[in-house]
């Protein structure tokens, strides 16, 4: 199933089974029509890899609510940002509170830490669903998933470099070879006002060449003009002043130290002086992971430093740096650069010959589960409506992508054995009934997926 069809909610089969526009399902690999794209097992394994890596860098997991008070985001993302003005799912609950489905994770993590009175610095990571009411298209959903890290209370440029490296390590572990990292610095409270004046002066002269949105941005939020996707606006910006060329000495030193540390560890990045981010809270370092496999929505993930946000949300004046990676875009890029095989699962189907063996089959399945082996019995085949019961059970086992079938028949029971069939290779063997659990466990451990 193509990403466009997923994003638009198309591709539905049964009437009444349509997903809300801009949402997606993650089905088990054995059921997914296009393995590797929206595959629940791949999603879990990508999340597992992210968790392991984040922990290796000293981050601990935080889980925050899916909805928050609207004010948390209007105070953080920036009142003129697209996220706040156009994309928030807001609603009034029965108690008259204005709430929103979280469009991003950073403010919620800060709120949680401040609420618990946790002493900084802390390093936290998260995974979960986020919501933005935007036009669904390739790689853009209304409900999507992010994997994020936030290093709260860390001012050092070495923290910026470490966070950037963590994201790169994640993408290279996934085999996403065409991921590049763009880095920029957008300055601080000291250097940004004079840069802003220069940029506004330049943009006023270029008004005629800019789109309506960018014309409005000149007074409201001029830096955002750099974010415009229109080529005409980008051409008009060719000679515009760039934030990284107008940094104060402290920001300059910070940026140089980030770049030097990335170079020290041979972390491949490119400096992109046009890179600004869609959220207003950033200061100094900004970065994005970009993949050619994604088309217009080419940002796999992004982040940066946000040294004022904690204070703006009512906390102490503490610096911070972090990122969020888009899970759907990551899965898409991973499946574009790597062949994902739709292998069978370490699942055993205990197949009975007639209902006389059903009790033995159930007992064996229970023993297997106790021994940590996934096992199933097909009860539906017992229905009088099913003629060829063995055939029916084999079909169910195949549809469930089981790896092994254990056949429990009267002839086997009388000889004290069970037959094992490997559904990948078709090989069949017999094992003594008394040793079957141990032998099945051993076999599953040695089989190639
Ligand atoms: P963001 O750039 O808005 O940053 O989102 C990060 C990533 O989430 C994007 O690069 C993209 O992969 C994914 N994403 C965003 N919107 C969508 C969408 N509609 N559909 C699919 N994927 C999407 C943040 O959210 C910041 N909180 C990142 C951060 C953390 N900065 C500091 N700490």
Coordinates of C-alpha atoms and ligand atoms in Angstrom, one line a residue:
X1 CA 0.0 0.0 0.0
X2 CA 1.5 3.4 -1.0
X3 CA 2.2 6.1 1.5
X4 CA -0.1 8.5 -0.3
X5 CA -3.0 6.0 0.0
X6 CA -2.2 5.5 3.6
X7 CA -2.1 9.2 4.4
X8 CA -5.3 10.0 2.6
X9 CA -7.2 7.2 4.3
X10 CA -7.8 5.5 1.0
X11 CA -7.3 1.9 0.2
X12 CA -10.2 0.8 2.4
X13 CA -11.9 -2.5 1.6
X14 CA -15.1 -2.8 3.5
X15 CA -17.8 -0.2 3.8
X16 CA -17.8 1.3 7.3
X17 CA -14.2 0.3 7.8
X18 CA -12.6 3.6 6.6
X19 CA -10.0 5.2 8.8
X20 CA -10.3 8.8 9.7
X21 CA -8.4 10.9 7.1
X22 CA -4.8 11.3 7.9
X23 CA -4.5 8.3 10.2
X24 CA -2.8 4.9 9.6
X25 CA -3.0 1.4 10.9
X26 CA 0.0 -0.8 11.8
X27 CA -0.9 -4.4 11.0
X28 CA 1.1 -7.5 11.9
X29 CA 3.6 -8.3 9.2
X30 CA 1.8 -11.4 8.2
X31 CA -1.4 -9.4 7.4
X32 CA 0.2 -6.2 6.0
X33 CA -0.3 -5.9 2.2
X34 CA 3.0 -4.2 1.8
X35 CA 5.5 -5.6 4.4
X36 CA 7.8 -3.2 5.9
X37 CA 5.7 0.0 5.4
X38 CA 3.0 0.0 8.0
X39 CA 4.0 -3.1 9.9
X40 CA 3.3 -3.3 13.7
X41 CA 6.3 -5.5 14.3
X42 CA 8.7 -3.2 12.4
X43 CA 7.3 -0.3 14.4
X44 CA 7.9 -2.1 17.7
X45 CA 11.4 -3.1 16.7
X46 CA 12.3 0.5 15.6
X47 CA 11.0 1.8 18.9
X48 CA 13.0 -0.9 20.8
X49 CA 16.1 0.2 18.9
X50 CA 15.4 3.8 19.8
X51 CA 14.9 3.0 23.4
X52 CA 18.1 1.0 23.6
X53 CA 20.1 3.8 22.0
X54 CA 18.6 6.6 24.0
X55 CA 19.3 4.6 27.2
X56 CA 22.9 4.2 26.0
X57 CA 23.2 8.0 25.9
X58 CA 21.8 8.2 29.5
X59 CA 18.2 9.1 28.6
X60 CA 15.4 7.7 30.8
X61 CA 11.8 7.2 29.6
X62 CA 9.0 9.7 30.3
X63 CA 5.4 9.2 29.4
X64 CA 3.1 12.2 29.3
X65 CA -0.7 12.5 28.5
X66 CA -1.9 12.6 24.9
X67 CA -4.0 15.8 25.7
X68 CA -2.8 18.9 27.5
X69 CA -4.1 22.4 28.3
X70 CA -4.2 24.4 25.1
X71 CA -2.1 27.1 26.8
X72 CA 0.9 24.8 27.1
X73 CA 1.3 24.9 23.3
X74 CA 0.2 28.5 22.6
X75 CA 2.9 29.6 25.1
X76 CA 5.6 27.4 23.6
X77 CA 5.2 26.8 19.8
X78 CA 4.7 30.5 19.1
X79 CA 1.4 32.2 18.7
X80 CA 2.1 32.8 15.0
X81 CA 3.4 29.3 14.2
X82 CA 1.4 27.1 11.8
X83 CA 1.0 24.5 14.6
X84 CA -0.8 26.9 16.8
X85 CA -2.8 28.9 14.2
X86 CA -3.9 26.1 11.9
X87 CA -3.0 22.6 13.1
X88 CA -4.1 22.1 16.7
X89 CA -6.9 19.6 17.5
X90 CA -8.6 21.7 20.3
X91 CA -11.8 20.9 22.1
X92 CA -13.7 21.9 25.2
X93 CA -14.3 19.1 27.6
X94 CA -17.5 18.7 29.7
X95 CA -15.9 20.7 32.5
X96 CA -15.4 23.7 30.1
X97 CA -11.6 23.3 29.9
X98 CA -9.9 24.0 26.6
X99 CA -7.7 21.1 25.8
X100 CA -5.6 20.0 22.8
X101 CA -4.4 16.7 21.4
X102 CA -0.6 17.2 21.8
X103 CA 0.9 18.4 18.5
X104 CA 4.5 17.7 19.8
X105 CA 6.2 16.4 22.9
X106 CA 8.7 19.0 24.2
X107 CA 6.3 21.2 26.2
X108 CA 4.6 18.3 27.9
X109 CA 7.9 16.8 29.0
X110 CA 8.9 20.2 30.5
X111 CA 5.5 20.5 32.2
X112 CA 5.9 17.0 33.7
X113 CA 9.4 17.7 35.0
X114 CA 8.5 21.1 36.5
X115 CA 5.3 19.7 38.0
X116 CA 7.3 16.9 39.8
X117 CA 9.9 19.4 41.0
X118 CA 12.7 17.3 39.4
X119 CA 16.2 18.8 39.8
X120 CA 17.9 19.5 36.4
X121 CA 19.9 18.4 34.5
X122 CA 17.8 15.4 33.4
X123 CA 17.8 13.4 30.1
X124 CA 14.4 12.0 29.1
X125 CA 13.2 10.2 26.0
X126 CA 9.6 9.4 24.8
X127 CA 7.7 7.6 22.1
X128 CA 4.0 8.2 21.2
X129 CA 1.2 9.6 19.1
X130 CA 1.0 13.3 18.1
X131 CA -1.7 15.2 16.3
X132 CA -1.7 18.0 13.7
X133 CA -4.6 19.0 11.5
X134 CA -2.7 19.5 8.3
X135 CA -3.4 18.4 4.7
X136 CA -2.5 14.7 4.5
X137 CA 0.1 13.9 1.9
X138 CA 3.1 11.7 1.4
X139 CA 4.7 11.4 4.8
X140 CA 2.3 13.8 6.5
X141 CA -0.4 12.5 8.8
X142 CA -2.9 13.9 11.2
X143 CA -2.0 11.4 13.8
X144 CA 1.7 10.4 13.6
X145 CA 4.3 9.0 16.0
X146 CA 7.5 10.5 17.3
X147 CA 10.6 9.2 19.0
X148 CA 12.1 12.1 21.0
X149 CA 14.8 13.0 23.5
X150 CA 15.1 16.1 25.7
X151 CA 18.3 17.0 27.6
X152 CA 16.9 19.5 30.1
X153 CA 19.4 21.7 32.0
X154 CA 22.4 21.2 29.7
X155 CA 24.1 24.2 28.2
X156 CA 27.2 22.7 26.7
X157 CA 27.7 22.6 22.9
X158 CA 28.9 19.1 23.5
X159 CA 25.3 18.1 24.5
X160 CA 24.1 19.5 21.1
X161 CA 26.7 17.4 19.3
X162 CA 25.9 14.3 21.3
X163 CA 22.1 14.6 20.7
X164 CA 22.8 15.1 16.9
X165 CA 25.0 12.0 16.9
X166 CA 22.4 9.9 18.7
X167 CA 19.9 10.6 15.9
X168 CA 22.5 9.8 13.2
X169 CA 23.4 6.5 15.0
X170 CA 19.7 5.6 15.1
X171 CA 19.3 6.1 11.3
X172 CA 22.5 4.3 10.4
X173 CA 21.6 1.3 12.7
X174 CA 18.4 1.1 10.6
X175 CA 20.4 1.0 7.4
X176 CA 19.0 4.3 6.2
X177 CA 21.9 5.2 4.0
X178 CA 20.6 8.3 2.3
X179 CA 20.0 10.3 5.5
X180 CA 21.9 13.6 5.7
X181 CA 22.0 15.9 8.7
X182 CA 21.7 19.7 8.2
X183 CA 22.8 22.0 11.1
X184 CA 22.5 25.7 11.6
X185 CA 22.6 28.3 14.3
X186 CA 19.8 30.9 14.7
X187 CA 21.3 33.0 17.5
X188 CA 20.0 34.1 20.9
X189 CA 18.1 36.9 22.6
X190 CA 21.2 39.1 22.3
X191 CA 22.0 38.7 18.6
X192 CA 18.6 38.0 17.2
X193 CA 16.9 41.4 17.5
X194 CA 19.5 43.2 15.4
X195 CA 19.5 40.3 12.9
X196 CA 15.7 40.5 12.8
X197 CA 15.8 44.2 11.9
X198 CA 18.3 43.5 9.1
X199 CA 16.1 40.7 7.7
X200 CA 12.9 42.7 7.9
X201 CA 14.6 45.6 6.1
X202 CA 15.6 43.2 3.3
X203 CA 12.2 41.5 3.1
X204 CA 10.3 44.8 2.9
X205 CA 12.3 45.5 -0.2
X206 CA 11.5 42.1 -1.7
X207 CA 7.7 42.2 -0.8
X208 CA 6.6 42.0 -4.4
X209 CA 8.4 38.8 -5.0
X210 CA 7.0 37.0 -1.9
X211 CA 3.9 35.0 -1.5
X212 CA 0.9 36.3 0.6
X213 CA 1.9 34.2 3.6
X214 CA 5.5 35.4 3.6
X215 CA 4.4 39.0 3.2
X216 CA 2.4 38.6 6.4
X217 CA 5.4 36.9 8.1
X218 CA 7.6 39.9 7.5
X219 CA 6.3 41.8 10.6
X220 CA 4.9 38.8 12.5
X221 CA 7.8 36.3 12.3
X222 CA 10.3 37.1 9.6
X223 CA 12.6 34.1 10.2
X224 CA 9.8 31.8 9.2
X225 CA 10.1 33.1 5.6
X226 CA 13.1 30.8 5.3
X227 CA 10.7 27.9 5.9
X228 CA 8.5 28.7 2.8
X229 CA 8.4 25.8 0.3
X230 CA 7.7 28.1 -2.7
X231 CA 10.6 28.4 -5.0
X232 CA 9.8 32.0 -5.8
X233 CA 10.2 32.9 -2.1
X234 CA 13.4 30.9 -1.8
X235 CA 14.9 32.7 -4.9
X236 CA 13.9 36.0 -3.4
X237 CA 15.9 35.0 -0.3
X238 CA 19.1 34.3 -2.3
X239 CA 20.8 37.4 -1.0
X240 CA 19.0 37.7 2.3
X241 CA 21.0 38.0 5.5
X242 CA 21.4 34.6 7.3
X243 CA 21.2 34.2 11.0
X244 CA 24.4 32.2 11.3
X245 CA 26.3 35.2 9.7
X246 CA 25.1 37.6 12.4
X247 CA 25.8 35.7 15.6
X248 CA 27.1 37.4 18.8
X249 CA 30.5 36.2 20.0
X250 CA 29.0 33.7 22.5
X251 CA 26.7 32.1 19.9
X252 CA 29.5 32.0 17.4
X253 CA 31.7 30.2 19.9
X254 CA 28.9 27.8 20.7
X255 CA 28.2 27.0 17.1
X256 CA 32.0 26.5 16.4
X257 CA 32.2 24.1 19.3
X258 CA 29.2 22.1 18.1
X259 CA 30.7 21.8 14.7
X260 CA 34.2 20.9 16.0
X261 CA 32.9 18.1 18.2
X262 CA 30.9 16.7 15.3
X263 CA 34.0 16.8 13.2
X264 CA 36.0 15.1 16.0
X265 CA 33.7 12.1 16.0
X266 CA 33.5 12.2 12.1
X267 CA 29.7 12.8 12.3
X268 CA 28.8 13.8 8.8
X269 CA 26.7 17.0 8.7
X270 CA 26.2 19.9 6.3
X271 CA 25.8 23.5 7.5
X272 CA 22.6 24.8 6.0
X273 CA 22.3 28.5 6.8
X274 CA 18.7 28.6 5.6
X275 CA 17.6 26.0 8.1
X276 CA 15.0 27.4 10.5
X277 CA 12.4 25.2 12.2
X278 CA 8.6 25.3 12.3
X279 CA 8.5 26.0 16.0
X280 CA 9.4 29.3 17.6
X281 CA 11.2 28.2 20.7
X282 CA 14.6 27.4 19.3
X283 CA 17.8 29.3 20.0
X284 CA 21.3 28.7 18.8
X285 CA 21.6 25.2 17.3
X286 CA 18.9 23.9 15.0
X287 CA 19.2 20.6 13.0
X288 CA 17.3 18.3 10.7
X289 CA 17.7 14.7 9.5
X290 CA 16.8 14.6 5.8
X291 CA 16.1 11.7 3.5
X292 CA 15.9 11.7 -0.3
X293 CA 13.3 8.9 -0.1
X294 CA 10.6 11.1 1.2
X295 CA 9.8 13.7 -1.5
X296 CA 8.4 17.0 -0.3
X297 CA 8.1 16.0 3.4
X298 CA 11.8 15.2 3.5
X299 CA 12.5 15.8 7.2
X300 CA 12.9 12.5 9.0
X301 CA 13.3 14.4 12.2
X302 CA 14.6 17.5 13.7
X303 CA 15.4 19.5 16.8
X304 CA 17.6 22.0 18.4
X305 CA 18.5 24.0 21.4
X306 CA 15.7 25.8 23.3
X307 CA 17.3 27.8 26.1
X308 CA 14.3 30.0 27.0
X309 CA 11.4 27.5 26.8
X310 CA 11.7 26.1 30.4
X311 CA 11.5 29.6 31.8
X312 CA 8.7 30.6 29.5
X313 CA 6.7 27.7 30.8
X314 CA 7.1 29.0 34.4
X315 CA 10.3 27.1 35.3
X316 CA 13.8 28.3 36.2
X317 CA 16.1 29.8 33.6
X318 CA 17.6 26.5 32.3
X319 CA 19.0 25.6 28.9
X320 CA 17.9 22.5 26.9
X321 CA 18.4 20.6 23.7
X322 CA 16.5 17.8 22.0
X323 CA 14.9 16.3 18.9
X324 CA 11.9 14.4 17.7
X325 CA 12.1 11.8 14.9
X326 CA 9.0 11.0 12.8
X327 CA 8.3 7.2 13.1
X328 CA 6.2 6.9 9.9
X329 CA 8.8 8.7 7.8
X330 CA 11.5 6.6 9.4
X331 CA 9.7 3.4 8.5
X332 CA 9.1 4.7 5.0
X333 CA 12.8 5.5 4.5
X334 CA 13.9 2.2 6.0
X335 CA 11.7 0.2 3.6
X336 CA 12.9 2.3 0.7
X337 CA 16.6 1.6 1.4
X338 CA 16.4 -1.9 2.7
X339 CA 14.5 -5.1 1.8
X340 CA 12.4 -6.0 4.7
X341 CA 11.6 -9.7 4.7
X342 CA 8.2 -10.9 5.6
X343 CA 9.4 -14.0 7.6
X344 CA 7.4 -16.4 9.6
X345 CA 6.9 -15.9 13.4
X346 CA 8.2 -18.1 16.2
X347 CA 4.7 -19.4 16.6
X348 CA 3.7 -23.0 17.0
X349 CA 0.3 -24.3 15.8
X350 CA -0.9 -27.5 17.6
X351 CA -3.0 -29.3 15.0
X352 CA -5.4 -32.0 16.1
X353 CA -6.7 -34.8 13.9
X354 CA -10.2 -35.2 15.3
X355 CA -11.9 -33.8 18.3
X356 CA -10.7 -36.8 20.4
X357 CA -7.2 -35.2 20.4
X358 CA -8.3 -31.7 21.2
X359 CA -7.6 -32.1 24.9
X360 CA -4.1 -33.4 24.2
X361 CA -3.5 -30.5 21.8
X362 CA -4.7 -27.9 24.3
X363 CA -2.4 -29.4 27.0
X364 CA 0.6 -29.3 24.7
X365 CA -0.2 -25.6 23.8
X366 CA -0.4 -24.7 27.5
X367 CA 2.9 -26.5 28.3
X368 CA 4.5 -24.6 25.4
X369 CA 3.2 -21.2 26.6
X370 CA 4.5 -22.1 30.1
X371 CA 7.9 -22.6 28.5
X372 CA 7.7 -19.1 26.9
X373 CA 6.9 -20.5 23.4
X374 CA 4.0 -18.8 21.5
X375 CA 1.4 -21.5 20.7
X376 CA -2.1 -21.6 19.3
X377 CA -4.9 -24.2 18.7
X378 CA -7.6 -23.6 16.1
X379 CA -10.9 -24.1 17.9
X380 CA -12.9 -22.8 15.0
X381 CA -12.1 -26.0 13.0
X382 CA -14.1 -28.0 15.6
X383 CA -17.3 -26.4 14.1
X384 CA -19.6 -29.0 12.4
X385 CA -19.6 -26.7 9.4
X386 CA -15.9 -27.4 8.8
X387 CA -15.5 -30.6 6.7
X388 CA -11.7 -31.1 6.3
X389 CA -10.6 -30.2 9.8
X390 CA -6.8 -30.7 9.2
X391 CA -6.8 -28.7 6.0
X392 CA -8.7 -25.9 7.8
X393 CA -6.2 -25.8 10.6
X394 CA -3.2 -25.8 8.3
X395 CA -4.7 -22.8 6.4
X396 CA -5.2 -20.9 9.7
X397 CA -1.6 -21.7 10.8
X398 CA -0.3 -20.4 7.4
X399 CA -2.4 -17.2 7.7
X400 CA -1.0 -16.6 11.2
X401 CA 2.5 -16.9 9.7
X402 CA 3.3 -19.7 12.2
X403 CA 6.7 -21.3 11.8
X404 CA 6.0 -24.7 13.2
X405 CA 3.0 -27.1 13.2
X406 CA 2.8 -29.9 15.7
X407 CA 0.5 -32.7 14.6
X408 CA -1.3 -34.5 17.3
X409 CA -3.1 -37.5 15.7
X410 CA -4.4 -40.9 17.1
X411 CA -1.6 -42.8 15.4
X412 CA 1.0 -40.5 16.8
X413 CA -0.5 -40.7 20.3
X414 CA -0.4 -44.5 20.2
X415 CA 3.3 -44.4 19.2
X416 CA 4.1 -41.8 21.9
X417 CA 5.3 -39.2 19.3
X418 CA 4.3 -36.0 17.7
X419 CA 5.0 -34.9 14.1
X420 CA 6.6 -31.4 13.6
X421 CA 6.4 -29.6 10.3
X422 CA 8.5 -26.5 9.5
X423 CA 6.1 -24.3 7.4
X424 CA 9.0 -22.4 5.8
X425 CA 11.0 -25.5 4.5
X426 CA 8.2 -28.1 4.5
X427 CA 10.5 -30.5 6.5
X428 CA 8.8 -32.9 8.7
X429 CA 10.3 -34.8 11.8
X430 CA 9.0 -36.8 14.7
X431 CA 9.8 -36.1 18.4
X432 CA 9.0 -38.3 21.5
X433 CA 5.9 -36.7 23.1
X434 CA 7.6 -36.5 26.5
X435 CA 10.4 -34.4 25.1
X436 CA 8.3 -32.3 22.7
X437 CA 8.3 -29.0 24.6
X438 CA 12.1 -29.0 25.0
X439 CA 12.7 -30.1 21.4
X440 CA 10.3 -27.5 19.9
X441 CA 12.0 -24.8 22.0
X442 CA 15.4 -25.9 20.8
X443 CA 14.3 -26.1 17.2
X444 CA 12.7 -22.6 17.2
X445 CA 15.9 -21.2 18.7
X446 CA 18.0 -22.6 15.9
X447 CA 15.8 -22.0 12.9
X448 CA 16.6 -19.2 10.5
X449 CA 13.7 -16.7 10.3
Ligands
LIG1 P1 9.0 18.9 14.4 O1 10.0 19.3 13.4 O2 7.7 19.7 14.3 O3 9.7 19.0 15.8 O4 8.7 17.4 14.2 C1 9.7 16.4 14.3 C2 9.4 15.3 13.2 O5 8.1 14.8 13.4 C3 9.4 15.8 11.8 O6 10.7 15.9 11.3 C4 8.6 14.7 11.1 O7 9.4 13.6 10.9 C5 7.6 14.3 12.2 N1 6.3 15.0 11.9 C6 5.9 16.2 12.2 N2 4.7 16.4 11.7 C7 4.3 15.3 11.1 C8 3.1 14.9 10.4 N3 2.1 15.7 10.3 N4 3.1 13.7 9.8 C9 4.1 12.8 10.0 N5 5.3 13.1 10.6 C10 5.4 14.4 11.2 C11 9.1 18.8 17.0 O8 8.0 18.2 17.1 C12 9.9 19.2 18.2 N6 9.2 18.9 19.4 C13 11.3 18.5 18.1 C14 12.1 18.8 19.3 C15 12.3 18.1 20.4 N7 12.9 19.9 19.4 C16 13.5 19.9 20.6 N8 13.1 18.8 21.2

